[in-house]
PDB file of C-alpha atoms and ligand atoms in Angstrom:
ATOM      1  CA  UNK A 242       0.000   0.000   0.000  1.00 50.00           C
ATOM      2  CA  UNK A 243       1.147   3.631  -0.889  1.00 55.00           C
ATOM      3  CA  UNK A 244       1.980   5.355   2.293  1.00 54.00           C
ATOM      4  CA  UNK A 245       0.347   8.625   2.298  1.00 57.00           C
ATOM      5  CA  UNK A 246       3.151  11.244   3.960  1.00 54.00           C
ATOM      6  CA  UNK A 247       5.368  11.188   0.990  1.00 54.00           C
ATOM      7  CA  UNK A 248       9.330  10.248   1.586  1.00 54.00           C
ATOM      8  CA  UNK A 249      10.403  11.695   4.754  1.00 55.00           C
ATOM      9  CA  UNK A 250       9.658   9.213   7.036  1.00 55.00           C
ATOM     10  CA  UNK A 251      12.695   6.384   7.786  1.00 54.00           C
ATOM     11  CA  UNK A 252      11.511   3.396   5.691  1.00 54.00           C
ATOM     12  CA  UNK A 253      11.315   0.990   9.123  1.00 56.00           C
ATOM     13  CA  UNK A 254       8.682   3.161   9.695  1.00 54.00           C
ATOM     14  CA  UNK A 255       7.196   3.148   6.250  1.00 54.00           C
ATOM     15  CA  UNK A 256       7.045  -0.952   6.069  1.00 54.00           C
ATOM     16  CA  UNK A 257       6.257  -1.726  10.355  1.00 56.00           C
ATOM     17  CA  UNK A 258       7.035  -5.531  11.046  1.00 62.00           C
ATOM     18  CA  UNK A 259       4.814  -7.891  12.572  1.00 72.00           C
ATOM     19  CA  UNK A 260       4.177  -7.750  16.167  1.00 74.00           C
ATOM     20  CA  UNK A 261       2.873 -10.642  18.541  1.00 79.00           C
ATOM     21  CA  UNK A 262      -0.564 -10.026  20.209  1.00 80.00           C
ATOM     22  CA  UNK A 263       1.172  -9.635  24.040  1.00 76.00           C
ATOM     23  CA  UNK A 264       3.502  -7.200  22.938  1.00 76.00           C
ATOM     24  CA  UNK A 265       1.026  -4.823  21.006  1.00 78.00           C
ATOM     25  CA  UNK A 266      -1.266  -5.016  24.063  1.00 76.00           C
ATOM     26  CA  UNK A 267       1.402  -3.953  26.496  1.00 73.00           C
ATOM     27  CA  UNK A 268       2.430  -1.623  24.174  1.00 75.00           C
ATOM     28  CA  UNK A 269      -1.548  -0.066  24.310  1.00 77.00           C
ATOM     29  CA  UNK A 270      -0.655  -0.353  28.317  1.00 75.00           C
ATOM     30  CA  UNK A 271       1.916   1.819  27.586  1.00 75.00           C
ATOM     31  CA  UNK A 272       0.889   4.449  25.783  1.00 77.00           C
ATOM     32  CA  UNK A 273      -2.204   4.627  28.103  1.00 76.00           C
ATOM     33  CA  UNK A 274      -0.218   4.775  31.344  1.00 73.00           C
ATOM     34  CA  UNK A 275       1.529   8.180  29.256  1.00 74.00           C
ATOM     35  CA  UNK A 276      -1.825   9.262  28.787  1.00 76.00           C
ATOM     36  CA  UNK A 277      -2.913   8.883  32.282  1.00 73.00           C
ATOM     37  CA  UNK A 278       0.398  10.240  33.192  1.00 71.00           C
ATOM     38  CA  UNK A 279       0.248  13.391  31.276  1.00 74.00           C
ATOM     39  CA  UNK A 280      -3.599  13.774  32.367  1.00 74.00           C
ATOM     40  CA  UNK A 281      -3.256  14.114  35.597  1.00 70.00           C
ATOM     41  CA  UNK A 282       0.007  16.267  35.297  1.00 67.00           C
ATOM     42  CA  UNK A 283      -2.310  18.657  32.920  1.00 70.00           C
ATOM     43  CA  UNK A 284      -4.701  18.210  36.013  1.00 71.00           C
ATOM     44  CA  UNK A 285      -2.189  19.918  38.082  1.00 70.00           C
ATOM     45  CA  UNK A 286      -2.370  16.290  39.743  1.00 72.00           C
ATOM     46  CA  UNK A 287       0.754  15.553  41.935  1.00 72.00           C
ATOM     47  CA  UNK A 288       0.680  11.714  41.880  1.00 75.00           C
ATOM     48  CA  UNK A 289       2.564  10.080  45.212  1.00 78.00           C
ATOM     49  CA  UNK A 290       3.607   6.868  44.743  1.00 75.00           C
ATOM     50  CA  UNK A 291       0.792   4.829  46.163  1.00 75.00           C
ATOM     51  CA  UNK A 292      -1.835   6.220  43.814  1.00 77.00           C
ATOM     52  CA  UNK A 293       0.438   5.938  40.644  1.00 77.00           C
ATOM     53  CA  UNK A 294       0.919   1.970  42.117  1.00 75.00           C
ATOM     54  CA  UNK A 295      -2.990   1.804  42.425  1.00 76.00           C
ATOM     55  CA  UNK A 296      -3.281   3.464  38.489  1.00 74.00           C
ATOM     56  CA  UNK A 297      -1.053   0.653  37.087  1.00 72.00           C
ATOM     57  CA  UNK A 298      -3.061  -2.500  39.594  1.00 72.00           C
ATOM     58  CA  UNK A 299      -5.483  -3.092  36.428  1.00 71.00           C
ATOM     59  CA  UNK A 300      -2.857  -4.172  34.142  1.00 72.00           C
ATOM     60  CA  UNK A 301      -1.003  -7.240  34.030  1.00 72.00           C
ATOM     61  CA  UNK A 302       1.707  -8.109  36.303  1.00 68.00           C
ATOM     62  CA  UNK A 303       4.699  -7.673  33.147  1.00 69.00           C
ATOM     63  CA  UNK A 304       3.383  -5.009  32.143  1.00 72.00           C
ATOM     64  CA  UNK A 305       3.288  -3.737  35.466  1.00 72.00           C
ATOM     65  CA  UNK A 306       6.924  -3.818  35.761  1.00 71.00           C
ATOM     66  CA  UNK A 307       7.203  -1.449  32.764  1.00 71.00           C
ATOM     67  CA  UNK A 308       4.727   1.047  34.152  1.00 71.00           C
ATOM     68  CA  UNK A 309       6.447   0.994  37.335  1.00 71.00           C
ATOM     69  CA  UNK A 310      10.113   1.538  35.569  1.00 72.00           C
ATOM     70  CA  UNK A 311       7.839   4.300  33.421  1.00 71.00           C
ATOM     71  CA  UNK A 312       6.503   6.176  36.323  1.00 72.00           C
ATOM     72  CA  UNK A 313       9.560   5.954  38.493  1.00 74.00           C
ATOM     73  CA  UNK A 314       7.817   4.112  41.101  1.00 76.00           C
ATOM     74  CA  UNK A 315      10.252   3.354  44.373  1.00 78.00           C
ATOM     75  CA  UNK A 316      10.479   0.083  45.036  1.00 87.00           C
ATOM     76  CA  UNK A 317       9.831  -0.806  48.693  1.00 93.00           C
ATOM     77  CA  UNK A 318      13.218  -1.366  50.282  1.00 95.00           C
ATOM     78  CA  UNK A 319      12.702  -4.713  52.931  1.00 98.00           C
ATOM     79  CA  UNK A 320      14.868  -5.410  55.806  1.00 98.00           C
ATOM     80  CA  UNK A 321      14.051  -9.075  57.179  1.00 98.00           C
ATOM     81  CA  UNK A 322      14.967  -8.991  61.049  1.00 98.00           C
ATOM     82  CA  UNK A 323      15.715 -12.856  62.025  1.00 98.00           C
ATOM     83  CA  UNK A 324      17.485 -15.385  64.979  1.00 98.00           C
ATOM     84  CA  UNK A 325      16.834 -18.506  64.276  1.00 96.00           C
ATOM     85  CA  UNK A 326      16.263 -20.872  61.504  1.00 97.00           C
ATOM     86  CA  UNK A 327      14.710 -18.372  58.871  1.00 98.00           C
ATOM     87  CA  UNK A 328      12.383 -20.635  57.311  1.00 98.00           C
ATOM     88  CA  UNK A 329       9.281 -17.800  57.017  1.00 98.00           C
ATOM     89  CA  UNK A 330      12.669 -15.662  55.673  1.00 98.00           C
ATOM     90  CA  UNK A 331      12.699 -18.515  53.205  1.00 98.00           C
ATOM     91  CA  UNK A 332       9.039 -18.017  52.224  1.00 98.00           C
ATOM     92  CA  UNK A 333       9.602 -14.645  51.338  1.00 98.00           C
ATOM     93  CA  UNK A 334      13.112 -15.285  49.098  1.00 98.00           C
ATOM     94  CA  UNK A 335      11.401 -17.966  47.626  1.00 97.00           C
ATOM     95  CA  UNK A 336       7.710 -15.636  47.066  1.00 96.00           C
ATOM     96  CA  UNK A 337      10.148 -12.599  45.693  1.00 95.00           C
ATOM     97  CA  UNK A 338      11.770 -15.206  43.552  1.00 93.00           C
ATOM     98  CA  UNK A 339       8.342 -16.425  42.071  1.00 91.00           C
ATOM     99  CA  UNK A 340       7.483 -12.700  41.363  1.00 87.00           C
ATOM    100  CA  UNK A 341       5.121 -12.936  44.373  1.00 92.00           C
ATOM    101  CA  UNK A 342       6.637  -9.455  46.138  1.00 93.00           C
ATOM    102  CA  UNK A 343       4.455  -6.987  44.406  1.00 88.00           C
ATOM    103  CA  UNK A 344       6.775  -3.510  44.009  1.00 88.00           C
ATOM    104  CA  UNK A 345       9.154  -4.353  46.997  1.00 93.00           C
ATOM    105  CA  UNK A 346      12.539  -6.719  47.200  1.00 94.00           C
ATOM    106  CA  UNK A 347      14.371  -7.748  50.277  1.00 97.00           C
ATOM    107  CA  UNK A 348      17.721  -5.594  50.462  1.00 97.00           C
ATOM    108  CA  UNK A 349      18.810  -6.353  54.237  1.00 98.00           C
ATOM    109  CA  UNK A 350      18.574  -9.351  56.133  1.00 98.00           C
ATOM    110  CA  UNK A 351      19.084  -8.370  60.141  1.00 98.00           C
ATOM    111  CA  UNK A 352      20.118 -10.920  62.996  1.00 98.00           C
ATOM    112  CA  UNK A 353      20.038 -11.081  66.607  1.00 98.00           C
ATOM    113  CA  UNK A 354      21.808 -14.463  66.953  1.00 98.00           C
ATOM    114  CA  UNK A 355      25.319 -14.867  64.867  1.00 97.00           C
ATOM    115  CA  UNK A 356      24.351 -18.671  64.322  1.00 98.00           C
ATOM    116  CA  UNK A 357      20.940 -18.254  62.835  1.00 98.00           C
ATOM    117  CA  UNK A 358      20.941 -20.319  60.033  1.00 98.00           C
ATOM    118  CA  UNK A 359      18.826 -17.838  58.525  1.00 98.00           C
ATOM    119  CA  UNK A 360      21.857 -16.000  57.847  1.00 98.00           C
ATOM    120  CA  UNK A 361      23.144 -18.851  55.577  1.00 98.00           C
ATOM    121  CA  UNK A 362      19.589 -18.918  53.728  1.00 98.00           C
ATOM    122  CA  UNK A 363      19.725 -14.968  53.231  1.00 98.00           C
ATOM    123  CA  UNK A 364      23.800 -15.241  51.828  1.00 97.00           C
ATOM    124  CA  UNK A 365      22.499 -18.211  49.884  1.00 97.00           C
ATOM    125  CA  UNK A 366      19.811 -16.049  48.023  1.00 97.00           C
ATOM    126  CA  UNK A 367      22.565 -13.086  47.544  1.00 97.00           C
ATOM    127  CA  UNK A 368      20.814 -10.710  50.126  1.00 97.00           C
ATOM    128  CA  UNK A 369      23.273  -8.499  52.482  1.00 97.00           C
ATOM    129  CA  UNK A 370      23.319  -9.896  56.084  1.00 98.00           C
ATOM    130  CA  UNK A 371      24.042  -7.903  59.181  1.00 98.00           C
ATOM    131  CA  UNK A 372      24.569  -9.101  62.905  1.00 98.00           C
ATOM    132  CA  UNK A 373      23.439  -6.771  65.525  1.00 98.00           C
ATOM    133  CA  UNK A 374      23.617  -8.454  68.831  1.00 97.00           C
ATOM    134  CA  UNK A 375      21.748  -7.025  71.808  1.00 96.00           C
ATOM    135  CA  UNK A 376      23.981  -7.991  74.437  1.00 95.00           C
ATOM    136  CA  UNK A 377      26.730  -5.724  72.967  1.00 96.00           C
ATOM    137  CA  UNK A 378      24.557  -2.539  73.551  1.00 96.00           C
ATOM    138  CA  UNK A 379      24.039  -1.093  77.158  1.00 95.00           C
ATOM    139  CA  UNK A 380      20.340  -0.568  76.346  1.00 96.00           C
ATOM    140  CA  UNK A 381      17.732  -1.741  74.697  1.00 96.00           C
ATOM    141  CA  UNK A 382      17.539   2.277  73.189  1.00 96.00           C
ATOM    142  CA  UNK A 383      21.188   2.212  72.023  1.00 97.00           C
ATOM    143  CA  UNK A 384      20.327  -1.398  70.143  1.00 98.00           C
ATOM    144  CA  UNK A 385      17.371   0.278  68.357  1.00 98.00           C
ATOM    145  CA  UNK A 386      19.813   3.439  67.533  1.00 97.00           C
ATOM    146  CA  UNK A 387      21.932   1.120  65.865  1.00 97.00           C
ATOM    147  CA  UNK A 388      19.680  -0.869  64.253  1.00 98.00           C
ATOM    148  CA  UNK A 389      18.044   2.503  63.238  1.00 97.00           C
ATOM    149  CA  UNK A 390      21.480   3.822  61.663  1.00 97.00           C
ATOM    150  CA  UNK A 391      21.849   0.286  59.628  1.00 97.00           C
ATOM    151  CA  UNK A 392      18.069   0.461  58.251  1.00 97.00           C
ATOM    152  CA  UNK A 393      18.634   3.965  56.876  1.00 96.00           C
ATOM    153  CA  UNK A 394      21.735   3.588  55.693  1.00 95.00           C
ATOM    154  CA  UNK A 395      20.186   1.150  52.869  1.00 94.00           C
ATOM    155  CA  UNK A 396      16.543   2.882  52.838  1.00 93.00           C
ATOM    156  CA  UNK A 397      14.603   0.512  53.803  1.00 96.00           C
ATOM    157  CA  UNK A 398      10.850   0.967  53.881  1.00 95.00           C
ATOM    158  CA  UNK A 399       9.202  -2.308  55.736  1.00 97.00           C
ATOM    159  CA  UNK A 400      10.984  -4.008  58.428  1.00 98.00           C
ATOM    160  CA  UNK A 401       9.912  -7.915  58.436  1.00 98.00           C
ATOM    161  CA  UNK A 402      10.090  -9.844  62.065  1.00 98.00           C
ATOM    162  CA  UNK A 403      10.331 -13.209  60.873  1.00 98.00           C
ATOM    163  CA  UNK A 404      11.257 -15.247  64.137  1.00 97.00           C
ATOM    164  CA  UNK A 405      13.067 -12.065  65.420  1.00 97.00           C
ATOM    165  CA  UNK A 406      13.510 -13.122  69.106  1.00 95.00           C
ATOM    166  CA  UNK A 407      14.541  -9.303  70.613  1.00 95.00           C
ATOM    167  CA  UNK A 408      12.256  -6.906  72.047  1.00 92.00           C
ATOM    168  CA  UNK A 409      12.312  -3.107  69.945  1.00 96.00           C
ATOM    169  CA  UNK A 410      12.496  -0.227  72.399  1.00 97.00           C
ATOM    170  CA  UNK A 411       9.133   1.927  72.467  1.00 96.00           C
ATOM    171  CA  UNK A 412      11.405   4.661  70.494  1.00 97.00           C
ATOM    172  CA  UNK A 413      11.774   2.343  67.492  1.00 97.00           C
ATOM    173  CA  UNK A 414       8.225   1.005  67.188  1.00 97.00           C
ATOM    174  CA  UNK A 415       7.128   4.650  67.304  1.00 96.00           C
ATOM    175  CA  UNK A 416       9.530   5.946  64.534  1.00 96.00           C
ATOM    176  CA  UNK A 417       8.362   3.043  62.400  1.00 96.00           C
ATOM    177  CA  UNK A 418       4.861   3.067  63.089  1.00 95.00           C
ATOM    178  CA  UNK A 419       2.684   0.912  60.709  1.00 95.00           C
ATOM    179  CA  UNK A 420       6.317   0.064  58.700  1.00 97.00           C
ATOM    180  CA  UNK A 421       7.089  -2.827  60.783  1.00 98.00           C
ATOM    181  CA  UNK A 422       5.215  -6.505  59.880  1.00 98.00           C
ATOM    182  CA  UNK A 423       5.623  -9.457  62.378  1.00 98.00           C
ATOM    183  CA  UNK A 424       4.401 -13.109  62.583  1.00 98.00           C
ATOM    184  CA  UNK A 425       2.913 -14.572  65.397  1.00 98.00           C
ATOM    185  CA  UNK A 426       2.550 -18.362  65.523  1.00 98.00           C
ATOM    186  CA  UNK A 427      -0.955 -18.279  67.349  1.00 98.00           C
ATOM    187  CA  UNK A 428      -4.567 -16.680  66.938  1.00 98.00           C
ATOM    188  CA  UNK A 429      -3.478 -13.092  68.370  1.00 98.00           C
ATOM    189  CA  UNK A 430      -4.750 -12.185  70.987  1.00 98.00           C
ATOM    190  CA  UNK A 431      -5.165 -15.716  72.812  1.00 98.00           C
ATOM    191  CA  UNK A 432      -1.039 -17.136  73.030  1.00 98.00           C
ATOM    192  CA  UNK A 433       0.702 -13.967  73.171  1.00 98.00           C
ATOM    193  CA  UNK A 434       2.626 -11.092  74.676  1.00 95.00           C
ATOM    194  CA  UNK A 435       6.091 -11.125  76.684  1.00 93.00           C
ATOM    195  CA  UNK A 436       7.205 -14.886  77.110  1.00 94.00           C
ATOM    196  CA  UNK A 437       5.443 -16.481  74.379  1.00 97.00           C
ATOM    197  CA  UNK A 438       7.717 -16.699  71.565  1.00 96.00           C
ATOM    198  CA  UNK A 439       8.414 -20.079  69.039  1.00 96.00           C
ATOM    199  CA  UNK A 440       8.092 -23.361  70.476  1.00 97.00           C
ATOM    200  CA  UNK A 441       6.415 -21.762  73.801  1.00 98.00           C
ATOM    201  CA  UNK A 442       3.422 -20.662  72.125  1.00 98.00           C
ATOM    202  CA  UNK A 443       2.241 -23.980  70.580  1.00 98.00           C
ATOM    203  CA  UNK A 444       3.004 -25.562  74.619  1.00 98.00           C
ATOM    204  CA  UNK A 445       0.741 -23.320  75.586  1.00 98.00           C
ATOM    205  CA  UNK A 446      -1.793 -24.042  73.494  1.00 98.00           C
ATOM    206  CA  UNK A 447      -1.266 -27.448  73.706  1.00 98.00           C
ATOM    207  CA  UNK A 448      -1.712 -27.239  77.253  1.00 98.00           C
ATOM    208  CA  UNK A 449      -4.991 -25.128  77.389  1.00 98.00           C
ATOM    209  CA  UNK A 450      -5.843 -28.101  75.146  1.00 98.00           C
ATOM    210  CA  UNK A 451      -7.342 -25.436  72.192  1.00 98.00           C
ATOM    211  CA  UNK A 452      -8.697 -27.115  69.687  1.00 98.00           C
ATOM    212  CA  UNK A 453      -7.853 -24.727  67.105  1.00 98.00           C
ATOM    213  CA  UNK A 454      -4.897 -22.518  66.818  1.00 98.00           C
ATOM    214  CA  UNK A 455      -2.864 -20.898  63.705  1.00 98.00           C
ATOM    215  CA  UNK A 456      -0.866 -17.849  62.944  1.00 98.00           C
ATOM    216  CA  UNK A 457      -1.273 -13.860  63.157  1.00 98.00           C
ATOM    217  CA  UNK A 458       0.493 -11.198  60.879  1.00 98.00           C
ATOM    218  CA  UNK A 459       0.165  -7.682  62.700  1.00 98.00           C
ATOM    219  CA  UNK A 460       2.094  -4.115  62.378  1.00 98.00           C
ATOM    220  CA  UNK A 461       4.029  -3.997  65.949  1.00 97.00           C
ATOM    221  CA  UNK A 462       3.254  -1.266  68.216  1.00 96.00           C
ATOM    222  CA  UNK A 463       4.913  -0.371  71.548  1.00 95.00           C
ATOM    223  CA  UNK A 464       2.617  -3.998  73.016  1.00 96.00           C
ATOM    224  CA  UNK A 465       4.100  -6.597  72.180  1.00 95.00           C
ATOM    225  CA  UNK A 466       2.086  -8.483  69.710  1.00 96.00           C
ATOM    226  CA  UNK A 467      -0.220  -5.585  70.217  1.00 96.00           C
ATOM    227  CA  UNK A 468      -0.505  -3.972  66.905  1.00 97.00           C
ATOM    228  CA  UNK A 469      -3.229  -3.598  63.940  1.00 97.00           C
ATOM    229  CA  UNK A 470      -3.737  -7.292  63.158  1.00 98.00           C
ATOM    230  CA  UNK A 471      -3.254  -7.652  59.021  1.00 98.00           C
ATOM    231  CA  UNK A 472      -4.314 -11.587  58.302  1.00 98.00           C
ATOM    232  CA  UNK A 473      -4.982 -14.701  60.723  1.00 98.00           C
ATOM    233  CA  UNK A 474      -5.336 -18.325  59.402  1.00 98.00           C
ATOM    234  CA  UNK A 475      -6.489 -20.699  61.535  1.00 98.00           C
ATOM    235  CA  UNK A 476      -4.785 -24.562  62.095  1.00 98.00           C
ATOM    236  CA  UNK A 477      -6.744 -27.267  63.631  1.00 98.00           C
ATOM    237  CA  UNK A 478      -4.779 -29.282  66.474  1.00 98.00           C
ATOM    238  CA  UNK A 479      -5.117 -32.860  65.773  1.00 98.00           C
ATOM    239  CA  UNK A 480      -5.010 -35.794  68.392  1.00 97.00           C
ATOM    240  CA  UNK A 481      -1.221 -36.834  69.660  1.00 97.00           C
ATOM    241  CA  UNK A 482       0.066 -33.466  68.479  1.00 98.00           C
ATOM    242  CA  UNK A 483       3.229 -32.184  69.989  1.00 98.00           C
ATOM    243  CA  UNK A 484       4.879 -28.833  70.184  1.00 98.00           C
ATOM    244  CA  UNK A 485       6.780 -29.219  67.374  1.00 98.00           C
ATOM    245  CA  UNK A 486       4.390 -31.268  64.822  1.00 98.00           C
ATOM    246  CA  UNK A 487       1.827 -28.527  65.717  1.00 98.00           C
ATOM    247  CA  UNK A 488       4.461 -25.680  65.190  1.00 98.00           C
ATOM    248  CA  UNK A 489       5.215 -27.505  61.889  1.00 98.00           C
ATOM    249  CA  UNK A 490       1.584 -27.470  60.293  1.00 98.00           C
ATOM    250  CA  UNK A 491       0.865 -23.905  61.846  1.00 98.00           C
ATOM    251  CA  UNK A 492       3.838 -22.603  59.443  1.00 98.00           C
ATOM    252  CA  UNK A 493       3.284 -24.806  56.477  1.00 98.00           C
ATOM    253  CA  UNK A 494      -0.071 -23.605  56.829  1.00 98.00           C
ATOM    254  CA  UNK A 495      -0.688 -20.498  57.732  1.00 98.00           C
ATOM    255  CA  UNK A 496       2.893 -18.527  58.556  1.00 98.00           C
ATOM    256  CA  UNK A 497       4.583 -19.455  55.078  1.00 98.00           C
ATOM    257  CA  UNK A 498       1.724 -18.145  53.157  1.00 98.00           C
ATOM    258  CA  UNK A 499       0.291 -14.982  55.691  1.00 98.00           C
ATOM    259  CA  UNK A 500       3.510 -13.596  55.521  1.00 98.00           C
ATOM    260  CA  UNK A 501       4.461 -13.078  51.808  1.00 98.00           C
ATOM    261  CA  UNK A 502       1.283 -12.060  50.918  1.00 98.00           C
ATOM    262  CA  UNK A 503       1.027  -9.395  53.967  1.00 98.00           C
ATOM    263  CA  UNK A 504       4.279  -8.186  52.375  1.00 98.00           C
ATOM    264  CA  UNK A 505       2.922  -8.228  49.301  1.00 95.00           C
ATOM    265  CA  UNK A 506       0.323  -6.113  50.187  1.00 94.00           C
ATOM    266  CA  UNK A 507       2.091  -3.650  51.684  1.00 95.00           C
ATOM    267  CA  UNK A 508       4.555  -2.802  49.185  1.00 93.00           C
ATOM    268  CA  UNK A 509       1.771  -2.649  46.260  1.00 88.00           C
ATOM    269  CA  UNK A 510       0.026  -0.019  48.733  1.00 86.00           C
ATOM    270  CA  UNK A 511      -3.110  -2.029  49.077  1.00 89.00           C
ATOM    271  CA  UNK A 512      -2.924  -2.296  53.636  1.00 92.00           C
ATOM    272  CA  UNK A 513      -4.464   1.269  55.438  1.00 91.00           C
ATOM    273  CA  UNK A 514      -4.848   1.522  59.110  1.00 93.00           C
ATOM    274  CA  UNK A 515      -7.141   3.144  61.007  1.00 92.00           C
ATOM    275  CA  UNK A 516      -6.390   2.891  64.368  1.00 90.00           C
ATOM    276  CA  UNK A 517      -7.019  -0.794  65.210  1.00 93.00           C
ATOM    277  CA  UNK A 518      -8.369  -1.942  61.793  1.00 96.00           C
ATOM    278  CA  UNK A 519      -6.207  -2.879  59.096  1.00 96.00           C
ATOM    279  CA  UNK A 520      -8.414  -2.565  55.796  1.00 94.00           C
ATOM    280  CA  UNK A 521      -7.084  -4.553  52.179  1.00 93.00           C
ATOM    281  CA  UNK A 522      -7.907  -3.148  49.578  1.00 83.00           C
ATOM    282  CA  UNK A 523      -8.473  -5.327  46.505  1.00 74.00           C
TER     283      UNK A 523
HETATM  284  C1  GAR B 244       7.980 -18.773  63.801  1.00 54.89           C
HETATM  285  O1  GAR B 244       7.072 -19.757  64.171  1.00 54.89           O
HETATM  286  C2  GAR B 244       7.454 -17.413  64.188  1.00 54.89           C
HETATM  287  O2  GAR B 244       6.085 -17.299  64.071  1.00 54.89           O
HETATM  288  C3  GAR B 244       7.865 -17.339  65.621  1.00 54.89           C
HETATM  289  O3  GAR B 244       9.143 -17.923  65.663  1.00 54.89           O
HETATM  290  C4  GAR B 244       9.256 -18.881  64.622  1.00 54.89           C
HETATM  291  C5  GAR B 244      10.470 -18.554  63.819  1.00 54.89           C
HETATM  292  O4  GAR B 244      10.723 -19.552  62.868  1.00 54.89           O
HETATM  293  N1  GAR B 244       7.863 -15.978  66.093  1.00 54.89           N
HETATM  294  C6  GAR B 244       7.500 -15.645  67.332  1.00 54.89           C
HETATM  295  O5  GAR B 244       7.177 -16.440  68.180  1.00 54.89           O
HETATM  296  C7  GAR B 244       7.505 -14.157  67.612  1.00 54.89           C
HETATM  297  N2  GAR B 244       6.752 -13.866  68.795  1.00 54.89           N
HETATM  298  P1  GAR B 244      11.667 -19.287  61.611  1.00 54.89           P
HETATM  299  O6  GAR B 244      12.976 -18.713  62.128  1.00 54.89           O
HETATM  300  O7  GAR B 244      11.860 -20.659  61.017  1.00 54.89           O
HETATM  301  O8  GAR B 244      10.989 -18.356  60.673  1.00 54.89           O
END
């Protein structure tokens, strides 16, 4: 066919090859996200980062990657605090790893305990590991100053306790309110608090003689395990369970997968707190 602007135009132009379906849609992505982009700047719209990640949630998750290199969205900056065997630590490398961390990657991987084989896991996966132990500080305020310094130093935005065994000072919690996610291996709040931590929580339960149990993800607050619950997933207990076959299923079943997702969520923008209530937004 004659092309109908004369000779100026380079001839890849005038003759365009053929393009597969998936890359002519995200190229329509694309161009729309410009349009959007330019709209709301001609709108005198000054997009943060959490609506421009909520503009580019209809679109597929490849093509979200482009949009979010496009728009210069931040990625959220993780720090995975640890001191013992890592294995939720493993649930997130291995989520991030399946493309399962929506806008966020784990930069920083924190421990309280120099032998934690989560150390090994988070070395094994390539992530930077730092030991900060807390009986080398005077106080429990001069731990979180360091910890503080460390965290900053590589920007990170969400601070993951996954099995982190040492109590933040008030100071800490407060500077990163509603930025720090924990997991608690029981139905929060029956199980928790000071002294119930790992193996001591399913005891407990064991000993009440619950019938049902499971795990909580919740942002931390000055109360230990007092924060704005996120998710819960229940467990049943079965007959002849012990500690450790019930602390087993409660992580294959509820802490492995609360977790990454509740990370997830976060870093695409989709978690707001109101006080107490944690609302998900679809
Ligand atoms: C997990 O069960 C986690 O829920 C619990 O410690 C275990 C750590 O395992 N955390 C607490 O009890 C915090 N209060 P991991 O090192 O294999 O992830």
């Amino acid at each position: 066919r004659k092309f109908p602007y004369g000779n100026f135009l380079p001839p890849k132009v005038r003759k365009p090859r053929r393009m597969s379906p998936v890359f002519l849609q995200s190229l329509r992505d694309f161009y729309f996200m410009r349009a959007a982009r330019d709209g709301c700047f001609c709108a005198g719209m000054n997009l943060n980062d959490r609506r421009k990640r909520a503009l580019c949630r209809p679109f597929p998750i490849e093509t979200r990657t482009t949009v979010r290199k496009f728009w210069r969205i931040q990625m959220t900056n993780i720090a995975v605090l640890v001191s013992g065997g890592g294995t939720n630590l493993q649930a997130l490398i291995d989520a991030e790893a399946a493309g399962k961390i929506e806008n966020g990657g784990i930069r920083l991987v924190v421990s309280s305990n120099p032998n934690a084989f989560a150390l090994e896991r988070a070395a094994k996966a390539g992530i930077e590991t730092a030991v900060l132990r807390r009986k080398e500080y005077d106080s429990a305020e001069r731990y979180g100053e360091a910890l503080d310094a460390l965290l900053r130093e590589k920007e990170i935005g969400l601070i993951v306790l996954a099995g982190f065994m040492t109590v933040l000072p008030d100071s800490f919690c407060a500077k990163y309110e509603n930025r720090i996610i924990n997991v608690h291996p029981s139905l929060i709040p029956s199980f928790c608090g000071e002294g119930f931590y790992g193996l001591r929580v399913h005891e407990a339960a064991l000993a009440k003689g619950v019938k049902v149990t499971g795990a909580t993800v919740h942002f931390v607050s000055e109360v230990v395990d007092g924060g704005a619950i996120i998710a819960q997933k229940a467990v049943e207990v079965e007959p002849g369970d012990t500690p450790e076959s019930l602390q087993k299923r409660v992580m294959q079943n509820a802490e492995w997968i609360l977790l990454p997702q509740a990370v997830s969520d976060f870093c695409a923008g989709r978690l707001s707190v109101s006080g107490a209530i944690v609302t998900r937004q679809e």
